[in-house]
């Protein structure tokens, strides 16, 4: 800290800084100073932003009775008031909702204009300028009539109570605002408010660097930071970034990645090394997002499955034990519905409660919360805040486990948000539950939160203004000509002439240039070493160095740096090997059935990840009928149908009306036995009924034209054994055709290619079913898929001889030998699986529908290959 700043803080006077980050920086610098003096206790310096300082002074004055009895508006209340006012100012052809979207911008413009001594009505010409003038007048009128006060809109004569307090010192500002000058004259004559720190006598050593791109720039910066901190662990460095893309938090992650490259630094080390300023909207933080999602689940008539699954996987949902809520999430995902009607969800959960107690608990909470948040009566926001808290508490939200310090801070922020929301009573009429929740969500989107960090060695900031405190070194990233000085960007709501008169930096090119030159002088004054850098290229954009920061020849290329490997791509795709599975004779039954071997055949890596490590595909949610419901309905219907018909003779005996009635009856039985079908909307289920009837009609036509047959077995359960393990299987149907057994597997979707006659196990399930039956002493003479197509049902498979079906079967010369080879191939696949082999597939077609490219890192490898191409 320079001497003037130390004197200002040491004098005990309130210090006003441009933002809360600079306030934290001054407090930390003050603490370092006191520690260096050997002190262990010292008074907390009073450091505030202008708005926070004004609010504090007004509250203290209110306690002394020195100000009128009015209600002070906080930012949320003021925004709500602006929204209400704007809605009433919509002109013909203007949309109220789109006007209210500008409330925040108008509110800020009004505050800034007031503090700059601008009367928005004076030169207002266009619609935007006139709107601000009208809205400001209306807001002031509302405040007068309702006994409200916005300090941001207060003029010097309304702030006369400040004469009773000591003059603050303002630091980090280029000049005082008009309001501050007026207050200085009225309240603190002769006092100098602005603390103008001395300029650097000699500019610090300054390097100007050109990097190939942002990644190289960050890597060079990381190397510079590291060498400073390794040389002097007490060094404090400031990295300023002029880049707006990617976000500052991503730049922080990249910088940390480069800083930590080649070390085993963990998150705790990161907190000591690097602090990133800014914070994120509260809504983007899991605790607040999950709280809102839980409340929305309680209020909404329809539950989105994706949101429900995310909630059940939330670590903050303390209502259910961890294992139970994850199992419940899996079960809900398996039902395949993209959304649930509220009643359907409660019914389904109750129905599942017999198998999973947690389902009943969730159903009970849903019913209770739904009643508590009944949307019909309108209530004030204070009452809604109370109800929301009660509903969250009933769900054990954020109470199921101890929270770490950052989570605690988020919970505190969430409660502060609820208080803010409750305060809206002052300006809003009573609301319905869903309107109240929408308002709370909007507040969470607008509120920013950053967990407090300690005194990190490096601070990354997006503020190119005065650093206020001194650093050992400052590095300014991304300082390309295109963005520094920044382009003029006048405020659309205030007349340009007024902005120029008030010297707003964004009003014009000259103002921007003056702002940038001032910032440069402050960087130079606040550090022992200054580095300015810019990336020569960003995507397709080529950059030049900024003219303001020195001659073009002064810029040199960054030293070549070894690029750190980016997080997420740190290891290329490669074959893996897991521990072998221990199996004991007579064999363990593995999960997955025939699909396990089919996956091992398609990609050993995927099979190990999915069936041994549990990397299941995400739930396939459907807007219509989920695939598993469709498959189950069709299987059950065909099962009931052949149970009644017995075979082709029974089918041929049916007339058209009899067939329709039988199919209808079997459909009803299938629906009754499929709980998930009952939760489908009626219209969707009806469409599915018609589609299924059409498919069954097509299948029965095919069955009529076959050689005579009887259906011997339906849904036959059995095991296949091999390599010491067992797989549980279920065969859809086995027909008897003359003296031959024909194995049939129902297949929905696109017809599958049959390669079993080409020495290839495709489709594998036919081979494994045939092999399993052979192991039971019940060999078949043919195996076929029955493609269930609504218009073109057909068989496809292989057979020992001609005549078992009219068409669709490929004849194999050596049926017994082929089956022995199938068994050998299946055993080899199982051995491979049990041995833990997890090589990546060589057939890239298998990757097209795989859910694991990020896990096996093939996605990264493909990206590299594409970049190479
Ligand atoms: S993406 Fe390809 S290589 Fe990777 S697991 Fe999936 S199928 Fe295997």
Short mmCIF file of C-alpha atoms in Angstrom, two decimals, residues 172-490:
data_model
loop_
_atom_site.label_atom_id
_atom_site.label_comp_id
_atom_site.label_asym_id
_atom_site.label_seq_id
_atom_site.Cartn_x
_atom_site.Cartn_y
_atom_site.Cartn_z
CA UNK A 172 -9.51 4.22 -7.15
CA UNK A 173 -11.67 6.74 -8.99
CA UNK A 174 -10.35 9.01 -11.72
CA UNK A 175 -12.51 11.88 -10.50
CA UNK A 176 -15.43 12.56 -8.14
CA UNK A 177 -18.96 12.36 -9.41
CA UNK A 178 -21.02 15.56 -9.51
CA UNK A 179 -23.00 14.33 -6.51
CA UNK A 180 -19.84 13.68 -4.50
CA UNK A 181 -18.56 17.18 -5.33
CA UNK A 182 -21.84 18.74 -4.23
CA UNK A 183 -21.81 16.73 -1.01
CA UNK A 184 -18.22 17.75 -0.35
CA UNK A 185 -19.24 21.42 -0.69
CA UNK A 186 -22.37 21.07 1.45
CA UNK A 187 -21.36 18.59 4.11
CA UNK A 188 -17.57 18.69 4.36
CA UNK A 189 -16.36 22.10 3.18
CA UNK A 190 -12.61 22.29 2.83
CA UNK A 191 -12.20 18.52 2.90
CA UNK A 192 -10.66 16.69 -0.02
CA UNK A 193 -12.61 13.51 -0.66
CA UNK A 194 -10.59 12.09 -3.51
CA UNK A 195 -7.40 10.39 -2.49
CA UNK A 196 -5.16 10.98 -5.49
CA UNK A 197 -2.24 8.60 -5.14
CA UNK A 198 1.08 9.77 -6.52
CA UNK A 199 2.07 8.75 -10.04
CA UNK A 200 5.10 6.46 -10.36
CA UNK A 201 8.24 8.55 -10.28
CA UNK A 202 9.87 6.14 -12.63
CA UNK A 203 7.75 3.66 -14.58
CA UNK A 204 8.50 0.12 -13.41
CA UNK A 205 10.34 -2.29 -15.72
CA UNK A 206 7.76 -3.03 -18.42
CA UNK A 207 7.74 -5.93 -20.87
CA UNK A 208 5.50 -6.01 -23.90
CA UNK A 209 4.85 -9.52 -25.21
CA UNK A 210 3.16 -11.01 -28.24
CA UNK A 211 1.89 -14.58 -27.75
CA UNK A 212 0.74 -16.96 -30.48
CA UNK A 213 -2.69 -17.32 -28.88
CA UNK A 214 -4.47 -17.08 -25.53
CA UNK A 215 -3.26 -20.49 -24.41
CA UNK A 216 0.39 -19.55 -25.01
CA UNK A 217 -0.23 -16.20 -23.36
CA UNK A 218 -1.65 -17.87 -20.25
CA UNK A 219 1.19 -20.37 -20.19
CA UNK A 220 3.77 -17.57 -20.32
CA UNK A 221 1.89 -15.69 -17.62
CA UNK A 222 1.77 -18.83 -15.45
CA UNK A 223 5.50 -19.29 -15.82
CA UNK A 224 6.11 -15.68 -14.81
CA UNK A 225 3.80 -16.04 -11.79
CA UNK A 226 5.45 -19.25 -10.73
CA UNK A 227 8.95 -17.87 -10.91
CA UNK A 228 7.90 -14.85 -8.81
CA UNK A 229 6.19 -16.91 -6.13
CA UNK A 230 8.93 -19.53 -6.00
CA UNK A 231 11.48 -16.73 -5.57
CA UNK A 232 9.41 -14.99 -2.90
CA UNK A 233 6.50 -16.95 -1.38
CA UNK A 234 5.17 -13.69 0.08
CA UNK A 235 4.89 -12.06 -3.37
CA UNK A 236 1.48 -10.81 -4.46
CA UNK A 237 0.72 -10.66 -8.18
CA UNK A 238 -2.22 -9.26 -10.09
CA UNK A 239 -3.23 -10.67 -13.46
CA UNK A 240 -5.70 -8.47 -15.31
CA UNK A 241 -7.51 -9.84 -18.34
CA UNK A 242 -8.96 -7.77 -21.14
CA UNK A 243 -10.30 -10.94 -22.82
CA UNK A 244 -14.03 -11.41 -22.60
CA UNK A 245 -13.93 -14.88 -24.17
CA UNK A 246 -13.68 -17.40 -22.62
CA UNK A 247 -15.22 -16.36 -19.31
CA UNK A 248 -12.93 -15.27 -16.50
CA UNK A 249 -13.62 -18.47 -14.57
CA UNK A 250 -12.48 -20.52 -17.57
CA UNK A 251 -9.42 -18.32 -17.97
CA UNK A 252 -8.80 -18.97 -14.27
CA UNK A 253 -9.06 -22.72 -14.84
CA UNK A 254 -6.65 -22.51 -17.78
CA UNK A 255 -4.22 -20.40 -15.81
CA UNK A 256 -4.33 -22.82 -12.90
CA UNK A 257 -3.86 -25.72 -15.28
CA UNK A 258 -0.72 -24.07 -16.60
CA UNK A 259 0.46 -23.14 -13.11
CA UNK A 260 -0.02 -26.64 -11.76
CA UNK A 261 1.33 -28.48 -14.82
CA UNK A 262 3.87 -31.08 -13.77
CA UNK A 263 3.05 -30.78 -10.07
CA UNK A 264 0.64 -32.69 -7.87
CA UNK A 265 -1.02 -29.49 -6.64
CA UNK A 266 -4.59 -30.04 -5.47
CA UNK A 267 -7.61 -27.78 -4.88
CA UNK A 268 -6.24 -26.63 -1.51
CA UNK A 269 -3.06 -25.53 -3.27
CA UNK A 270 -5.14 -23.73 -5.85
CA UNK A 271 -6.83 -21.66 -3.14
CA UNK A 272 -3.40 -20.60 -1.84
CA UNK A 273 -2.09 -19.78 -5.31
CA UNK A 274 -4.93 -18.31 -7.28
CA UNK A 275 -8.07 -16.27 -6.60
CA UNK A 276 -10.41 -15.43 -9.48
CA UNK A 277 -12.58 -12.36 -8.99
CA UNK A 278 -16.13 -12.08 -10.16
CA UNK A 279 -18.43 -14.71 -8.77
CA UNK A 280 -21.21 -16.41 -10.66
CA UNK A 281 -24.96 -15.98 -10.72
CA UNK A 282 -26.38 -17.75 -7.69
CA UNK A 283 -28.61 -19.71 -10.03
CA UNK A 284 -25.52 -21.37 -11.56
CA UNK A 285 -24.44 -22.70 -8.19
CA UNK A 286 -25.68 -26.18 -7.43
CA UNK A 287 -27.11 -25.50 -3.98
CA UNK A 288 -29.37 -22.64 -5.11
CA UNK A 289 -30.26 -24.35 -8.40
CA UNK A 290 -31.25 -27.55 -6.58
CA UNK A 291 -33.31 -25.64 -4.00
CA UNK A 292 -35.25 -23.92 -6.78
CA UNK A 293 -35.69 -27.18 -8.70
CA UNK A 294 -37.07 -28.83 -5.57
CA UNK A 295 -39.56 -26.00 -5.04
CA UNK A 296 -40.58 -26.15 -8.69
CA UNK A 297 -41.15 -29.89 -8.37
CA UNK A 298 -43.47 -29.17 -5.42
CA UNK A 299 -45.44 -26.51 -7.34
CA UNK A 300 -45.62 -27.77 -10.94
CA UNK A 301 -48.43 -29.91 -12.38
CA UNK A 302 -45.89 -31.70 -14.57
CA UNK A 303 -42.47 -32.89 -13.47
CA UNK A 304 -39.67 -32.91 -16.04
CA UNK A 305 -37.85 -36.22 -15.65
CA UNK A 306 -34.43 -34.70 -16.37
CA UNK A 307 -34.92 -32.20 -13.54
CA UNK A 308 -36.26 -34.91 -11.25
CA UNK A 309 -33.25 -37.15 -11.93
CA UNK A 310 -30.87 -34.25 -11.32
CA UNK A 311 -32.60 -33.60 -8.01
CA UNK A 312 -32.41 -37.21 -6.93
CA UNK A 313 -28.71 -37.12 -7.70
CA UNK A 314 -28.26 -33.88 -5.77
CA UNK A 315 -26.10 -34.32 -2.67
CA UNK A 316 -28.29 -31.72 -0.92
CA UNK A 317 -31.49 -33.77 -0.94
CA UNK A 318 -31.37 -35.08 2.60
CA UNK A 319 -34.90 -36.56 2.46
CA UNK A 320 -33.60 -39.93 1.26
CA UNK A 321 -30.44 -41.88 2.02
CA UNK A 322 -27.83 -41.63 -0.75
CA UNK A 323 -28.11 -45.21 -2.03
CA UNK A 324 -31.91 -45.15 -2.05
CA UNK A 325 -32.21 -41.88 -3.95
CA UNK A 326 -29.72 -43.07 -6.58
CA UNK A 327 -31.64 -46.34 -7.00
CA UNK A 328 -34.85 -44.35 -7.26
CA UNK A 329 -33.28 -42.12 -9.91
CA UNK A 330 -32.28 -45.21 -11.88
CA UNK A 331 -35.79 -46.61 -11.61
CA UNK A 332 -37.44 -43.37 -12.72
CA UNK A 333 -34.97 -43.10 -15.62
CA UNK A 334 -35.79 -46.66 -16.65
CA UNK A 335 -39.47 -45.75 -17.02
CA UNK A 336 -38.36 -43.62 -19.99
CA UNK A 337 -40.96 -40.86 -19.66
CA UNK A 338 -39.64 -37.39 -20.47
CA UNK A 339 -42.18 -35.81 -18.13
CA UNK A 340 -44.68 -36.99 -15.56
CA UNK A 341 -48.08 -35.65 -14.69
CA UNK A 342 -47.90 -34.86 -10.99
CA UNK A 343 -50.58 -37.37 -10.00
CA UNK A 344 -49.06 -40.03 -12.23
CA UNK A 345 -45.72 -39.55 -10.52
CA UNK A 346 -47.21 -39.83 -7.05
CA UNK A 347 -49.12 -42.98 -8.07
CA UNK A 348 -46.04 -44.52 -9.65
CA UNK A 349 -43.95 -43.79 -6.57
CA UNK A 350 -46.59 -45.32 -4.31
CA UNK A 351 -46.75 -48.38 -6.56
CA UNK A 352 -42.96 -48.73 -6.37
CA UNK A 353 -42.83 -48.17 -2.61
CA UNK A 354 -43.21 -51.92 -1.98
CA UNK A 355 -39.82 -52.49 -3.55
CA UNK A 356 -38.12 -49.24 -2.61
CA UNK A 357 -39.23 -47.57 0.59
CA UNK A 358 -37.68 -44.26 -0.54
CA UNK A 359 -40.31 -44.03 -3.31
CA UNK A 360 -43.06 -43.84 -0.69
CA UNK A 361 -41.13 -41.19 1.25
CA UNK A 362 -40.72 -39.06 -1.87
CA UNK A 363 -44.41 -39.50 -2.75
CA UNK A 364 -45.35 -38.37 0.78
CA UNK A 365 -43.14 -35.28 0.53
CA UNK A 366 -44.60 -34.44 -2.89
CA UNK A 367 -48.14 -34.60 -1.57
CA UNK A 368 -47.30 -32.57 1.54
CA UNK A 369 -45.29 -29.95 -0.35
CA UNK A 370 -47.97 -29.68 -3.03
CA UNK A 371 -50.57 -28.91 -0.37
CA UNK A 372 -48.29 -26.36 1.34
CA UNK A 373 -47.58 -24.57 -1.92
CA UNK A 374 -51.12 -24.69 -3.22
CA UNK A 375 -51.03 -22.18 -6.05
CA UNK A 376 -54.54 -20.79 -5.78
CA UNK A 377 -54.40 -18.33 -2.90
CA UNK A 378 -52.27 -15.26 -3.53
CA UNK A 379 -49.85 -14.49 -0.75
CA UNK A 380 -47.24 -11.90 0.06
CA UNK A 381 -43.60 -12.74 -0.57
CA UNK A 382 -42.86 -12.90 3.16
CA UNK A 383 -45.42 -15.69 3.52
CA UNK A 384 -44.10 -17.46 0.43
CA UNK A 385 -40.53 -17.23 1.74
CA UNK A 386 -41.73 -18.91 4.96
CA UNK A 387 -43.53 -21.66 3.02
CA UNK A 388 -40.58 -22.25 0.70
CA UNK A 389 -38.26 -22.62 3.66
CA UNK A 390 -40.67 -25.07 5.35
CA UNK A 391 -40.93 -27.20 2.19
CA UNK A 392 -37.15 -27.31 1.79
CA UNK A 393 -36.71 -28.18 5.45
CA UNK A 394 -39.23 -31.02 5.10
CA UNK A 395 -37.06 -32.36 2.28
CA UNK A 396 -34.01 -32.17 4.57
CA UNK A 397 -32.47 -29.84 2.02
CA UNK A 398 -28.74 -29.21 2.63
CA UNK A 399 -29.06 -31.00 5.96
CA UNK A 400 -28.27 -34.59 5.08
CA UNK A 401 -24.51 -34.20 5.50
CA UNK A 402 -22.01 -31.65 6.80
CA UNK A 403 -21.32 -28.88 4.30
CA UNK A 404 -17.85 -27.60 3.58
CA UNK A 405 -16.99 -23.94 4.01
CA UNK A 406 -17.84 -22.95 0.43
CA UNK A 407 -21.18 -24.76 0.60
CA UNK A 408 -21.94 -23.11 3.94
CA UNK A 409 -21.31 -19.74 2.33
CA UNK A 410 -23.67 -20.65 -0.51
CA UNK A 411 -26.33 -21.73 1.96
CA UNK A 412 -25.94 -18.42 3.76
CA UNK A 413 -26.28 -16.61 0.44
CA UNK A 414 -29.39 -18.63 -0.37
CA UNK A 415 -30.99 -17.60 2.93
CA UNK A 416 -30.00 -14.00 2.24
CA UNK A 417 -31.73 -14.33 -1.13
CA UNK A 418 -34.90 -15.57 0.57
CA UNK A 419 -34.76 -12.54 2.89
CA UNK A 420 -34.36 -10.28 -0.13
CA UNK A 421 -37.32 -12.03 -1.74
CA UNK A 422 -39.42 -11.61 1.40
CA UNK A 423 -38.62 -7.89 1.30
CA UNK A 424 -40.42 -7.56 -2.05
CA UNK A 425 -43.66 -7.32 -0.08
CA UNK A 426 -42.91 -3.62 0.15
CA UNK A 427 -43.38 -3.14 -3.59
CA UNK A 428 -45.25 -6.17 -4.96
CA UNK A 429 -48.89 -7.21 -4.60
CA UNK A 430 -49.69 -10.77 -3.35
CA UNK A 431 -48.58 -13.46 -5.82
CA UNK A 432 -49.57 -17.00 -6.77
CA UNK A 433 -47.11 -19.78 -5.88
CA UNK A 434 -45.76 -20.12 -9.41
CA UNK A 435 -45.42 -16.33 -9.84
CA UNK A 436 -43.60 -16.14 -6.50
CA UNK A 437 -41.28 -18.95 -7.53
CA UNK A 438 -40.60 -17.32 -10.90
CA UNK A 439 -39.73 -14.09 -9.07
CA UNK A 440 -37.38 -15.99 -6.73
CA UNK A 441 -35.69 -17.66 -9.70
CA UNK A 442 -35.19 -14.26 -11.32
CA UNK A 443 -33.58 -12.94 -8.18
CA UNK A 444 -31.26 -15.97 -8.09
CA UNK A 445 -30.28 -15.27 -11.70
CA UNK A 446 -29.49 -11.65 -10.91
CA UNK A 447 -27.65 -12.30 -7.63
CA UNK A 448 -23.96 -13.08 -7.90
CA UNK A 449 -22.04 -15.02 -5.35
CA UNK A 450 -18.43 -15.86 -4.82
CA UNK A 451 -17.21 -17.85 -1.87
CA UNK A 452 -14.67 -15.90 0.14
CA UNK A 453 -11.07 -16.79 -0.64
CA UNK A 454 -7.96 -16.30 1.45
CA UNK A 455 -4.95 -14.16 0.64
CA UNK A 456 -3.94 -15.93 -2.58
CA UNK A 457 -0.57 -15.20 -4.18
CA UNK A 458 -2.13 -14.43 -7.56
CA UNK A 459 -5.38 -12.59 -8.22
CA UNK A 460 -7.03 -12.83 -11.64
CA UNK A 461 -9.35 -9.93 -12.36
CA UNK A 462 -11.34 -8.63 -15.30
CA UNK A 463 -11.23 -5.06 -13.98
CA UNK A 464 -8.76 -2.96 -15.96
CA UNK A 465 -9.19 -0.03 -13.57
CA UNK A 466 -7.00 1.21 -10.72
CA UNK A 467 -5.65 -1.76 -8.70
CA UNK A 468 -5.65 0.56 -5.62
CA UNK A 469 -3.08 -1.51 -3.71
CA UNK A 470 0.49 -2.29 -4.74
CA UNK A 471 1.52 -5.65 -6.16
CA UNK A 472 4.94 -7.13 -6.77
CA UNK A 473 3.98 -7.54 -10.38
CA UNK A 474 1.02 -6.92 -12.67
CA UNK A 475 0.44 -8.82 -15.90
CA UNK A 476 -2.25 -7.53 -18.26
CA UNK A 477 -3.49 -10.21 -20.65
CA UNK A 478 -5.29 -9.84 -23.95
CA UNK A 479 -4.32 -6.21 -24.44
CA UNK A 480 -4.95 -6.17 -28.18
CA UNK A 481 -5.58 -2.97 -30.08
CA UNK A 482 -9.13 -4.11 -30.88
CA UNK A 483 -10.14 -4.08 -27.23
CA UNK A 484 -7.90 -1.54 -25.48
CA UNK A 485 -8.85 1.24 -25.30
CA UNK A 486 -12.35 -0.20 -25.39
CA UNK A 487 -14.70 0.90 -28.14
CA UNK A 488 -17.12 3.73 -27.24
CA UNK A 489 -20.46 2.42 -26.06
CA UNK A 490 -22.72 5.26 -25.05
#
